[in-house]
Structure formats: C-alpha cells, structure tokens
C-alpha cells in the first residue's frame, strides 16, 4: 500500500484524483439538471415533488449521496493541496510574467470560482436539502410526498438568492470550461485529432449545464406567482 499512497499523494496523483472526481461531479450535474427540469412542468409542482420524494427515499440514491459527498470532499481537498503546492513552488511571481498571454482567465482564477461555487452549494443545501430531509415541509393533499415545490417558489422570489444563484452559475460555467479540458489532459487523454473536439464539447457542456440551472430561478422570479 506504500506505493499506492505515495502515488496518489504526489502532485500527479492528486491531479488524477481531481480529474476523476471532477468528471464524476459533471455526471451528477447532468442528472440533477434533468430532474430539476421537471420544475418547468405546468402541473403545480406535482412532477417535481414526485421526483424529490423518489430521490429522498430510494436506497440506491441515498447510497450514491454518500459517494457524491466524498467526491466533493476529495475534489475540494485536492484543490487546496495543489494550490498550496503551487504557491510553495513559486512563492514570488515573475516580474515580467504576463499570465494573461499564457493562460485563460478561468485557469488563473479556479480557486475564486471554486469558492463562489462552494458558498452557493452550502446556501443551496440549507435552503432545500435540509428542509427536505430534516424539516417539516407541508404535505400535498392526498399524496405521500411533501411539497418541496412550494419551497422552491418561495426561495426564488428572493432577489438576493436569485442573484447569488445566477452569479454562481456563471462561475460554474467558467470553472467547468477549464476543468473539463484539464481533466482529460491530466488523465493523459490528449490527441491532436480528438483534443479540439474535447475542448469544443467541454465549452458547450459547461455553457448548457450552467445556463439550464440559471434559467430555473429566473423563470420562477419573473413568471411564477406565490
């Protein structure tokens, strides 16, 4: 096990872990967005409430939640470790270095983008996950599930929360644009024939996923009444 721990505690090993967990979290974003799109159904929230009830009570989903949390924690921890190592390796920036000419804005600000996303995630969990699992939400008449849809409507009538949500999705888009391509590069999956496609697909994926999430609070804020 010594070689294993040494390998995955090295800079290269941690980048591999960052890549794998990052791609895993991308798959979670797809699943989460697909489920949240039920919010657009014109059924008074029935489809979303059924979806939420299924996600909260399915044992397979509950197990995957543990895996998801671990994925987030590993991703965040490795990001902190790698950032510190980079600072130690280069404690003083080069006077004549022009980072804007050699790298993208998102690659230079992954820490800031990740922090915005983390703050949003904590607020988001407090607004929805905690009430759904540990609170006492109002029930739906003649149904076995609670009315989480009503919580969504109330939350997205708060302009501060909607603003935080949209800003965080912009941060997510930039974070994904750099992270998606970097993940494949760290895993050694680069080729002059396929890398341009991976880059283009990564940009499209990042924009569409983030836009899809951002449209939800905007839709409720402007078009749905309490």
Short mmCIF file of C-alpha atoms in Angstrom, two decimals:
data_model
loop_
_atom_site.label_atom_id
_atom_site.label_comp_id
_atom_site.label_asym_id
_atom_site.label_seq_id
_atom_site.Cartn_x
_atom_site.Cartn_y
_atom_site.Cartn_z
CA UNK A 1 0.00 0.00 0.00
CA UNK A 2 3.01 2.27 0.40
CA UNK A 3 3.43 2.75 -3.35
CA UNK A 4 -0.29 3.42 -3.63
CA UNK A 5 -0.33 6.17 -1.02
CA UNK A 6 2.84 7.71 -2.41
CA UNK A 7 1.45 7.71 -5.94
CA UNK A 8 -1.86 9.35 -5.08
CA UNK A 9 -0.36 11.83 -2.64
CA UNK A 10 2.02 13.08 -5.32
CA UNK A 11 1.14 16.11 -7.44
CA UNK A 12 0.39 13.91 -10.46
CA UNK A 13 -1.69 11.55 -8.35
CA UNK A 14 -3.71 14.38 -6.86
CA UNK A 15 -4.33 15.80 -10.33
CA UNK A 16 -5.68 12.41 -11.37
CA UNK A 17 -7.99 12.37 -8.36
CA UNK A 18 -9.09 15.92 -9.18
CA UNK A 19 -9.84 14.85 -12.75
CA UNK A 20 -11.78 11.70 -11.85
CA UNK A 21 -13.83 13.41 -9.14
CA UNK A 22 -14.41 16.40 -11.41
CA UNK A 23 -15.78 14.25 -14.23
CA UNK A 24 -17.90 12.33 -11.71
CA UNK A 25 -19.36 15.61 -10.44
CA UNK A 26 -20.09 16.58 -14.06
CA UNK A 27 -22.25 13.47 -14.36
CA UNK A 28 -24.07 14.50 -11.18
CA UNK A 29 -24.78 17.92 -12.68
CA UNK A 30 -26.43 16.30 -15.69
CA UNK A 31 -28.65 14.07 -13.54
CA UNK A 32 -29.51 16.92 -11.19
CA UNK A 33 -30.41 19.28 -14.02
CA UNK A 34 -32.60 16.68 -15.75
CA UNK A 35 -34.51 16.19 -12.51
CA UNK A 36 -34.84 19.93 -11.90
CA UNK A 37 -36.26 20.47 -15.37
CA UNK A 38 -39.49 18.96 -14.01
CA UNK A 39 -39.94 22.35 -12.34
CA UNK A 40 -40.98 23.70 -15.74
CA UNK A 41 -43.92 21.28 -16.00
CA UNK A 42 -47.21 23.12 -15.80
CA UNK A 43 -48.64 20.75 -13.18
CA UNK A 44 -48.41 22.77 -9.97
CA UNK A 45 -45.17 21.07 -8.99
CA UNK A 46 -46.50 17.50 -8.96
CA UNK A 47 -43.75 16.04 -11.16
CA UNK A 48 -41.00 17.79 -9.17
CA UNK A 49 -42.46 16.69 -5.83
CA UNK A 50 -42.66 13.07 -7.01
CA UNK A 51 -39.08 13.27 -8.29
CA UNK A 52 -37.88 14.78 -4.99
CA UNK A 53 -39.70 12.10 -2.99
CA UNK A 54 -38.10 9.36 -5.08
CA UNK A 55 -34.62 10.85 -4.67
CA UNK A 56 -35.07 11.18 -0.91
CA UNK A 57 -36.34 7.65 -0.31
CA UNK A 58 -34.64 5.41 -2.85
CA UNK A 59 -31.90 3.41 -1.05
CA UNK A 60 -29.66 3.37 -4.13
CA UNK A 61 -29.85 7.16 -4.42
CA UNK A 62 -29.18 7.57 -0.70
CA UNK A 63 -26.05 5.42 -1.05
CA UNK A 64 -24.92 7.44 -4.06
CA UNK A 65 -25.33 10.61 -2.00
CA UNK A 66 -22.53 9.37 0.26
CA UNK A 67 -20.34 8.75 -2.80
CA UNK A 68 -21.25 12.23 -4.06
CA UNK A 69 -20.28 13.90 -0.78
CA UNK A 70 -16.98 12.03 -0.76
CA UNK A 71 -16.41 13.12 -4.35
CA UNK A 72 -16.95 16.75 -3.40
CA UNK A 73 -14.68 16.49 -0.36
CA UNK A 74 -11.84 14.82 -2.28
CA UNK A 75 -12.19 17.38 -5.08
CA UNK A 76 -12.08 20.35 -2.70
CA UNK A 77 -9.27 18.93 -0.57
CA UNK A 78 -7.08 18.14 -3.57
CA UNK A 79 -7.72 21.60 -4.99
CA UNK A 80 -6.49 23.18 -1.74
CA UNK A 81 -3.42 20.93 -1.58
CA UNK A 82 -2.46 21.58 -5.21
CA UNK A 83 -2.93 25.34 -4.81
CA UNK A 84 -0.66 25.37 -1.77
CA UNK A 85 1.97 23.32 -3.56
CA UNK A 86 1.92 25.71 -6.49
CA UNK A 87 2.42 28.67 -4.17
CA UNK A 88 5.30 26.96 -2.39
CA UNK A 89 6.92 26.08 -5.71
CA UNK A 90 6.59 29.69 -6.89
CA UNK A 91 6.29 31.92 -3.78
CA UNK A 92 7.11 35.09 -5.73
CA UNK A 93 5.63 35.79 -9.14
CA UNK A 94 7.90 36.69 -12.00
CA UNK A 95 8.07 40.43 -12.56
CA UNK A 96 7.96 40.11 -16.32
CA UNK A 97 5.42 37.30 -16.41
CA UNK A 98 2.25 38.07 -18.36
CA UNK A 99 -0.20 35.32 -17.33
CA UNK A 100 -2.99 36.74 -19.47
CA UNK A 101 -0.90 35.92 -22.54
CA UNK A 102 -0.17 32.34 -21.49
CA UNK A 103 -3.37 31.16 -19.84
CA UNK A 104 -7.09 31.78 -19.72
CA UNK A 105 -8.81 33.89 -17.08
CA UNK A 106 -10.67 30.85 -15.72
CA UNK A 107 -7.47 28.81 -15.32
CA UNK A 108 -5.91 31.63 -13.27
CA UNK A 109 -8.98 32.00 -11.04
CA UNK A 110 -10.09 28.43 -10.40
CA UNK A 111 -9.72 28.99 -6.66
CA UNK A 112 -12.01 32.03 -6.71
CA UNK A 113 -14.54 30.28 -8.93
CA UNK A 114 -14.48 27.19 -6.74
CA UNK A 115 -15.00 29.28 -3.61
CA UNK A 116 -18.05 31.00 -5.11
CA UNK A 117 -19.49 27.61 -6.07
CA UNK A 118 -18.81 26.20 -2.59
CA UNK A 119 -20.52 29.13 -0.86
CA UNK A 120 -23.50 28.75 -3.18
CA UNK A 121 -23.62 25.00 -2.56
CA UNK A 122 -23.79 25.50 1.21
CA UNK A 123 -26.57 28.08 0.88
CA UNK A 124 -28.39 25.86 -1.62
CA UNK A 125 -28.24 22.83 0.69
CA UNK A 126 -29.51 24.92 3.58
CA UNK A 127 -32.45 26.18 1.53
CA UNK A 128 -33.55 22.88 0.03
CA UNK A 129 -31.74 19.76 1.23
CA UNK A 130 -32.00 20.48 4.95
CA UNK A 131 -35.74 21.33 4.93
CA UNK A 132 -36.49 18.34 2.67
CA UNK A 133 -34.64 15.83 4.85
CA UNK A 134 -34.81 17.26 8.36
CA UNK A 135 -37.51 19.93 8.32
CA UNK A 136 -41.27 19.73 8.36
CA UNK A 137 -42.47 20.69 4.92
CA UNK A 138 -46.16 20.98 4.20
CA UNK A 139 -47.65 17.86 2.69
CA UNK A 140 -49.50 17.53 -0.58
CA UNK A 141 -53.19 16.66 -0.06
CA UNK A 142 -53.98 13.00 -0.79
CA UNK A 143 -50.32 12.23 -1.51
CA UNK A 144 -47.47 10.63 0.41
CA UNK A 145 -44.90 13.25 -0.52
CA UNK A 146 -44.19 16.76 0.76
CA UNK A 147 -44.49 19.99 -1.19
CA UNK A 148 -40.86 20.90 -1.88
CA UNK A 149 -42.08 22.76 -4.97
CA UNK A 150 -43.64 25.40 -2.70
CA UNK A 151 -40.22 25.91 -1.07
CA UNK A 152 -38.67 26.39 -4.50
CA UNK A 153 -41.23 29.05 -5.42
CA UNK A 154 -40.66 30.94 -2.18
CA UNK A 155 -36.87 30.75 -2.42
CA UNK A 156 -36.79 32.00 -5.99
CA UNK A 157 -38.86 35.05 -5.12
CA UNK A 158 -35.91 36.31 -3.09
CA UNK A 159 -33.88 38.59 -5.40
CA UNK A 160 -30.70 38.18 -3.33
CA UNK A 161 -30.84 34.40 -3.61
CA UNK A 162 -31.68 34.55 -7.31
CA UNK A 163 -28.73 36.90 -7.86
CA UNK A 164 -26.40 34.57 -5.95
CA UNK A 165 -27.72 31.63 -7.94
CA UNK A 166 -27.14 33.25 -11.33
CA UNK A 167 -23.69 34.57 -10.40
CA UNK A 168 -22.74 31.12 -9.12
CA UNK A 169 -23.86 29.51 -12.37
CA UNK A 170 -21.66 31.94 -14.31
CA UNK A 171 -18.79 30.92 -12.02
CA UNK A 172 -19.69 27.27 -12.61
CA UNK A 173 -19.55 27.76 -16.38
CA UNK A 174 -16.04 29.21 -16.25
CA UNK A 175 -14.96 26.56 -13.73
CA UNK A 176 -16.21 23.76 -15.97
CA UNK A 177 -14.77 25.22 -19.16
CA UNK A 178 -11.25 24.99 -17.78
CA UNK A 179 -11.78 21.94 -15.58
CA UNK A 180 -13.34 19.74 -18.26
CA UNK A 181 -10.43 20.03 -20.66
CA UNK A 182 -7.84 19.90 -17.86
CA UNK A 183 -9.33 16.64 -16.58
CA UNK A 184 -8.71 14.87 -19.88
CA UNK A 185 -5.23 16.35 -20.07
CA UNK A 186 -4.35 15.18 -16.54
CA UNK A 187 -5.56 11.69 -17.39
CA UNK A 188 -3.31 11.65 -20.44
CA UNK A 189 -6.27 11.57 -22.83
CA UNK A 190 -4.90 14.06 -25.31
CA UNK A 191 -4.52 13.67 -29.05
CA UNK A 192 -4.18 16.26 -31.80
CA UNK A 193 -7.18 14.71 -33.54
CA UNK A 194 -9.54 14.48 -30.54
CA UNK A 195 -8.42 17.28 -28.19
CA UNK A 196 -10.11 20.07 -30.26
CA UNK A 197 -13.39 18.14 -30.07
CA UNK A 198 -12.99 17.62 -26.31
CA UNK A 199 -12.37 21.36 -25.89
CA UNK A 200 -15.40 22.31 -28.00
CA UNK A 201 -17.61 19.75 -26.28
CA UNK A 202 -16.39 20.96 -22.88
CA UNK A 203 -17.33 24.56 -23.65
CA UNK A 204 -20.76 23.55 -24.97
CA UNK A 205 -21.36 21.26 -21.98
CA UNK A 206 -20.30 23.94 -19.50
CA UNK A 207 -22.47 26.66 -21.03
CA UNK A 208 -25.57 24.50 -21.48
CA UNK A 209 -25.44 22.98 -17.99
CA UNK A 210 -24.89 26.33 -16.29
CA UNK A 211 -27.50 28.08 -18.45
CA UNK A 212 -30.02 25.34 -17.72
CA UNK A 213 -29.60 25.80 -13.97
CA UNK A 214 -29.59 29.62 -14.19
CA UNK A 215 -32.87 29.72 -16.13
CA UNK A 216 -34.74 28.00 -13.30
CA UNK A 217 -34.55 30.79 -10.67
CA UNK A 218 -35.05 33.45 -13.35
CA UNK A 219 -38.18 31.69 -14.58
CA UNK A 220 -39.66 31.47 -11.09
CA UNK A 221 -38.68 35.03 -10.16
CA UNK A 222 -40.29 36.63 -13.22
CA UNK A 223 -43.08 34.29 -14.27
CA UNK A 224 -44.36 32.23 -11.32
CA UNK A 225 -46.57 33.69 -8.63
CA UNK A 226 -46.55 32.69 -4.97
#
